[in-house]
PDB file of C-alpha atoms in Angstrom:
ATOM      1  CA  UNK A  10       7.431  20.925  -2.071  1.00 58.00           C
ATOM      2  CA  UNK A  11       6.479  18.243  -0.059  1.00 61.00           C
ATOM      3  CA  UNK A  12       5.804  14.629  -0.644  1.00 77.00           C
ATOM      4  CA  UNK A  13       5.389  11.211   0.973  1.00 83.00           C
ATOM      5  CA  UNK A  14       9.091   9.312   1.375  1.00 87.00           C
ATOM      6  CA  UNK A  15       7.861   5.881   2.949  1.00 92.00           C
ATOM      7  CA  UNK A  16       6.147   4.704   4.985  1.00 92.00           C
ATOM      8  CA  UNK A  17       7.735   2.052   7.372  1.00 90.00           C
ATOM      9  CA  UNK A  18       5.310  -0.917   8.691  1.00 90.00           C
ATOM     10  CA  UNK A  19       5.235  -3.961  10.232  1.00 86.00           C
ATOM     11  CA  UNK A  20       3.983  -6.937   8.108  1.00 87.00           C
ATOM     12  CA  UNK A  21       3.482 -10.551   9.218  1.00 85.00           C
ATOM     13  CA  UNK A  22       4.930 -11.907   6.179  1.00 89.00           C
ATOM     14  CA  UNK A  23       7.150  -9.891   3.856  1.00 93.00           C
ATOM     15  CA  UNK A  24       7.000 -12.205   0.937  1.00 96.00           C
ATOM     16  CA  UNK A  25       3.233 -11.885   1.044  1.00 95.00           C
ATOM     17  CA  UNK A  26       3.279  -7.815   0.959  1.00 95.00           C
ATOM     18  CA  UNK A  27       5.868  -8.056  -1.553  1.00 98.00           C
ATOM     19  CA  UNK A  28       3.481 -10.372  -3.702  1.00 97.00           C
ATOM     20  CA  UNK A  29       0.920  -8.011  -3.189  1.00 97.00           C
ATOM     21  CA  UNK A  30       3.432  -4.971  -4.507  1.00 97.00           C
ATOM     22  CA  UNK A  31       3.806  -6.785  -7.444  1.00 97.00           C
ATOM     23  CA  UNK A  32       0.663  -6.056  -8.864  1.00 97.00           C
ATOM     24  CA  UNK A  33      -0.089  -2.816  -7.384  1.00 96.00           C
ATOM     25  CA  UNK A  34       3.281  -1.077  -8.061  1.00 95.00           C
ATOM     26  CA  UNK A  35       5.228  -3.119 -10.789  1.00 95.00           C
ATOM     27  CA  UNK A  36       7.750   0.155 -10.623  1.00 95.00           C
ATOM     28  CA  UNK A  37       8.936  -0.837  -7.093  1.00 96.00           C
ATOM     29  CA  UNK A  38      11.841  -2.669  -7.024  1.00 97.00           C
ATOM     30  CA  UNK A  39      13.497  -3.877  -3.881  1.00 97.00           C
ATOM     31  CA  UNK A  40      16.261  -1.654  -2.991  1.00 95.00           C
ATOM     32  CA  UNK A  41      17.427  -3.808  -0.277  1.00 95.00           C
ATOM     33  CA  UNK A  42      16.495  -7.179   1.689  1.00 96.00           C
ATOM     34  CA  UNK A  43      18.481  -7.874   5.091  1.00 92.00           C
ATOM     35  CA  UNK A  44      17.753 -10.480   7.740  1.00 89.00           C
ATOM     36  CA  UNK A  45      20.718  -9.621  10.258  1.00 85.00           C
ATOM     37  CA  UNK A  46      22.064 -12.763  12.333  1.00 85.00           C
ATOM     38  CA  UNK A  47      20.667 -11.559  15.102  1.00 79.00           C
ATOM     39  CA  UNK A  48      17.669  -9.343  14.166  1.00 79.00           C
ATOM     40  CA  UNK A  49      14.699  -9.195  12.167  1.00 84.00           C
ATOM     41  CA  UNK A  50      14.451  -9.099   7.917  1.00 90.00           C
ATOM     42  CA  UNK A  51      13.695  -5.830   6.654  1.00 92.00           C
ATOM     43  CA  UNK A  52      13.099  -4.794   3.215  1.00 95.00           C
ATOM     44  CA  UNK A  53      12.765  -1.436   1.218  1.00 95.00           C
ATOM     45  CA  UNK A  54      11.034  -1.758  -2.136  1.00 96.00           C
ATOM     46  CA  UNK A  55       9.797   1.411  -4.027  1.00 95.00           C
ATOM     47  CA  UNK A  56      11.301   3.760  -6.844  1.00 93.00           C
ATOM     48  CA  UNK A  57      12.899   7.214  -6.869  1.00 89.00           C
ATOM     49  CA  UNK A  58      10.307   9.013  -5.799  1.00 89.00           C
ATOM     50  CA  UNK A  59       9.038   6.837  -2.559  1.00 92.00           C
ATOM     51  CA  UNK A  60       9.029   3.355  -0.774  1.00 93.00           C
ATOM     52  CA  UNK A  61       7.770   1.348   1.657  1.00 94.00           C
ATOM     53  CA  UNK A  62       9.930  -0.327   4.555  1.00 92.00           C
ATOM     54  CA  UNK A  63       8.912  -3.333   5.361  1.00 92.00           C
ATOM     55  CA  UNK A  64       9.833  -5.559   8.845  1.00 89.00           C
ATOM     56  CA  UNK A  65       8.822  -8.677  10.037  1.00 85.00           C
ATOM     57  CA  UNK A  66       7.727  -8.645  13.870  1.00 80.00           C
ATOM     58  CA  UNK A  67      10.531  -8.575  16.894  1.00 72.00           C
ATOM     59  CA  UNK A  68      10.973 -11.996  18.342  1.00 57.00           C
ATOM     60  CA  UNK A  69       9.803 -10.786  21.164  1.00 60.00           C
ATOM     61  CA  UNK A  70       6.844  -9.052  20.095  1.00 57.00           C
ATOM     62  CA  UNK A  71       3.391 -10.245  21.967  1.00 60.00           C
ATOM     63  CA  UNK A  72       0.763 -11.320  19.175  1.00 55.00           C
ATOM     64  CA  UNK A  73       2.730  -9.861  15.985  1.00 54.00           C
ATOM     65  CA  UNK A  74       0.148 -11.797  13.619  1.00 58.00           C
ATOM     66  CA  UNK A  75      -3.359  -9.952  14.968  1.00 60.00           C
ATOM     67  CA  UNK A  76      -5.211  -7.808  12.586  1.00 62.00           C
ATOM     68  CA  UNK A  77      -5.357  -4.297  12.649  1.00 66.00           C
ATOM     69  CA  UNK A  78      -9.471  -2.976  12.599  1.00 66.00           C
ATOM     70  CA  UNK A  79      -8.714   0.132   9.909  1.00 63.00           C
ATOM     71  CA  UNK A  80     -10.508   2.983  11.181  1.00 61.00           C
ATOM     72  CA  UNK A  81     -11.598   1.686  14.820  1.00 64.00           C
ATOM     73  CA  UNK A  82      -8.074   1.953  16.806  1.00 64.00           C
ATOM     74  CA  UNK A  83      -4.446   2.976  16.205  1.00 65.00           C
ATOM     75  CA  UNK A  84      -2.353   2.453  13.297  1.00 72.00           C
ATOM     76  CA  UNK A  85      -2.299   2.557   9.764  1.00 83.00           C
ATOM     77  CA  UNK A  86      -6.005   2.675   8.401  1.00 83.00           C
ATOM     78  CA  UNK A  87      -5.004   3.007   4.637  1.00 89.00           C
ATOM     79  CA  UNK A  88      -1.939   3.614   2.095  1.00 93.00           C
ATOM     80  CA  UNK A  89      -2.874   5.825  -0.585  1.00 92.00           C
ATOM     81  CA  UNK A  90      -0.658   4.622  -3.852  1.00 93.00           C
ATOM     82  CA  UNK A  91      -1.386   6.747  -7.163  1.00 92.00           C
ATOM     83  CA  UNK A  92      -1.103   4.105 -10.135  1.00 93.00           C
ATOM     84  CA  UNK A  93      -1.414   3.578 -13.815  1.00 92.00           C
ATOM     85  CA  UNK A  94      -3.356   1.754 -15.477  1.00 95.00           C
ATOM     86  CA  UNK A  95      -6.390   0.711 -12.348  1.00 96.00           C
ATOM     87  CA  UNK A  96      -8.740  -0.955 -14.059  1.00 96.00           C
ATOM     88  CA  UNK A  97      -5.867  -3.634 -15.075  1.00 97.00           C
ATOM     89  CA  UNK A  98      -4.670  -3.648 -11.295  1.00 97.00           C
ATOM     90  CA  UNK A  99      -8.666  -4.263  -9.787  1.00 97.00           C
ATOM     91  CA  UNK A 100      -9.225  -6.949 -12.238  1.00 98.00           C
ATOM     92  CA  UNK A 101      -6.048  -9.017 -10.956  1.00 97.00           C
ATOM     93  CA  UNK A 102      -5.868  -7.873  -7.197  1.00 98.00           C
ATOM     94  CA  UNK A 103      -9.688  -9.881  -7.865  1.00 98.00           C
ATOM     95  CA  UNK A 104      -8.932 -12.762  -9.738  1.00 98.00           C
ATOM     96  CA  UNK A 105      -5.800 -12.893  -7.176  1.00 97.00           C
ATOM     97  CA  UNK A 106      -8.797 -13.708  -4.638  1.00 98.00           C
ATOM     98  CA  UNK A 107      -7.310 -10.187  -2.383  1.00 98.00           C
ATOM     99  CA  UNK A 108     -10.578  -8.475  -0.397  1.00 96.00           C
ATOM    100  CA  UNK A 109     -12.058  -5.245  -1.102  1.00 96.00           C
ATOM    101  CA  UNK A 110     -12.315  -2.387   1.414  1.00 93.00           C
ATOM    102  CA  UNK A 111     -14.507   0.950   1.837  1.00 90.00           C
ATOM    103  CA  UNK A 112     -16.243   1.785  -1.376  1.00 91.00           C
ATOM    104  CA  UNK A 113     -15.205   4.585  -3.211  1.00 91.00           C
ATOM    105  CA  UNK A 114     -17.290   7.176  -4.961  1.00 89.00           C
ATOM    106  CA  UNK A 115     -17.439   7.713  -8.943  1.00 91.00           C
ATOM    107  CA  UNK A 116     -15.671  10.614  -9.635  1.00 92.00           C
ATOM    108  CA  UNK A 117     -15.181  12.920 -12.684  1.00 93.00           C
ATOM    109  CA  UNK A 118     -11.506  13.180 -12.425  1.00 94.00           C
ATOM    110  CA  UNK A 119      -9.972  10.164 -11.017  1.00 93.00           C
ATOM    111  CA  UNK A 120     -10.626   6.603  -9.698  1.00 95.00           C
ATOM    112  CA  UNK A 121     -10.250   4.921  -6.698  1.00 94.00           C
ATOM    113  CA  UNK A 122     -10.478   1.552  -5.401  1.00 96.00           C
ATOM    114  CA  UNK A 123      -9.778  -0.353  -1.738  1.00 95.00           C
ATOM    115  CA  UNK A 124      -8.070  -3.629  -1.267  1.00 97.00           C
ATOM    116  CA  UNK A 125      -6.810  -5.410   1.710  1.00 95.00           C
ATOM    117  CA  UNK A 126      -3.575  -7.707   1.270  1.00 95.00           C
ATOM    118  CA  UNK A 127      -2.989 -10.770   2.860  1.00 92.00           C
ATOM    119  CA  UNK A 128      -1.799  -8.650   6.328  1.00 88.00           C
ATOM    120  CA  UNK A 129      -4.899  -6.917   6.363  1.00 88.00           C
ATOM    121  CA  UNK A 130      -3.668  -3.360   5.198  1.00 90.00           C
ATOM    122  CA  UNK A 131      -5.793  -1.410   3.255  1.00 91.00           C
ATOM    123  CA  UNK A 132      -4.604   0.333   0.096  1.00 94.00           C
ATOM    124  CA  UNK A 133      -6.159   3.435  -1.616  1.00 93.00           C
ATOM    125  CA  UNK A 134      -5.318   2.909  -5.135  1.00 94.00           C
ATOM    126  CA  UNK A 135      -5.865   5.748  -7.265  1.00 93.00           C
ATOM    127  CA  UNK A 136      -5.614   6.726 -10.871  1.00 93.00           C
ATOM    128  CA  UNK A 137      -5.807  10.355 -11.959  1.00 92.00           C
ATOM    129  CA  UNK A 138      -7.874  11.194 -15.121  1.00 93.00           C
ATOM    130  CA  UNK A 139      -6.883  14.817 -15.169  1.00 92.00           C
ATOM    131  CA  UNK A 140      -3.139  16.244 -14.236  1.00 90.00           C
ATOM    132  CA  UNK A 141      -4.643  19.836 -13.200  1.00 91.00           C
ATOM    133  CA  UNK A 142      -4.573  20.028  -9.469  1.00 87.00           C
ATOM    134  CA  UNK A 143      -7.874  21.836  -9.142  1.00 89.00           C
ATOM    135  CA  UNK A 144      -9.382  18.648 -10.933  1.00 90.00           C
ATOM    136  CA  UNK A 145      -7.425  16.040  -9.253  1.00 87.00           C
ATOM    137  CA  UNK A 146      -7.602  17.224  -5.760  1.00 82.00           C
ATOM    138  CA  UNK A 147     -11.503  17.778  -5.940  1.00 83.00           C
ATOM    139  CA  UNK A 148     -13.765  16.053  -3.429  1.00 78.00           C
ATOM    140  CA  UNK A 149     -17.053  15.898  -5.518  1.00 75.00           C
TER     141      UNK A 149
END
């Protein structure tokens, strides 16, 4: 069987995407949180299953703080995170002040919402209604 690991990305502010983690995946728990002498901080943070590796940009990287356009040149356009409890999770990602993305359609058998953190990543949050894949993986 295969399934997503991590997923290893370059953030402009770790604390900030670690903030944004909190709400989104209260599981995760940071497995480890280095800033070498000379080097760059990196953190894991995730659970058993998966996690994300974050880095802050290379000293000598050329404009590490520019947006990302999703969808309209290379890179990540969204991570797809399957959570509990959604309707919780929209409600403070909002009062939070974080930005919406795409729209999602309603569907029978799960919901989905967009959000952009403060880096300007998008994240498909989804919660599945159903647990049979013929329901879950449906694209009504």
């Amino acid at each position: 069987m295969t399934r997503l690991e991590h997923i290893n990305m370059t953030v402009p502010d770790i604390d900030a995407a670690l903030a944004f983690l909190a709400i989104v995946a209260p599981d995760y728990k940071v497995r480890k949180d280095i800033k070498p002498k000379e080097g760059h901080r990196w953190v894991h943070i995730g659970n058993n299953q998966s996690y994300l590796a974050l880095q802050e940009p290379h000293i000598d990287a050329e404009s590490p703080n520019q947006f990302h356009q999703t969808y309209r040149n290379y890179g990540i356009n969204h991570i797809g995170l399957v959570v509990s409890h959604l309707d919780m999770i929209e409600q403070r990602l909002t009062d939070e002040g974080y930005r919406r993305g795409i729209g999602a359609p309603k569907e029978t058998h799960r919901k989905r919402v967009y959000f952009f953190d403060q880096a300007g990543f998008e994240w498909e949050l989804t919660e599945y209604i159903s647990d049979h894949p013929d329901e879950m993986y449906l694209y009504e």
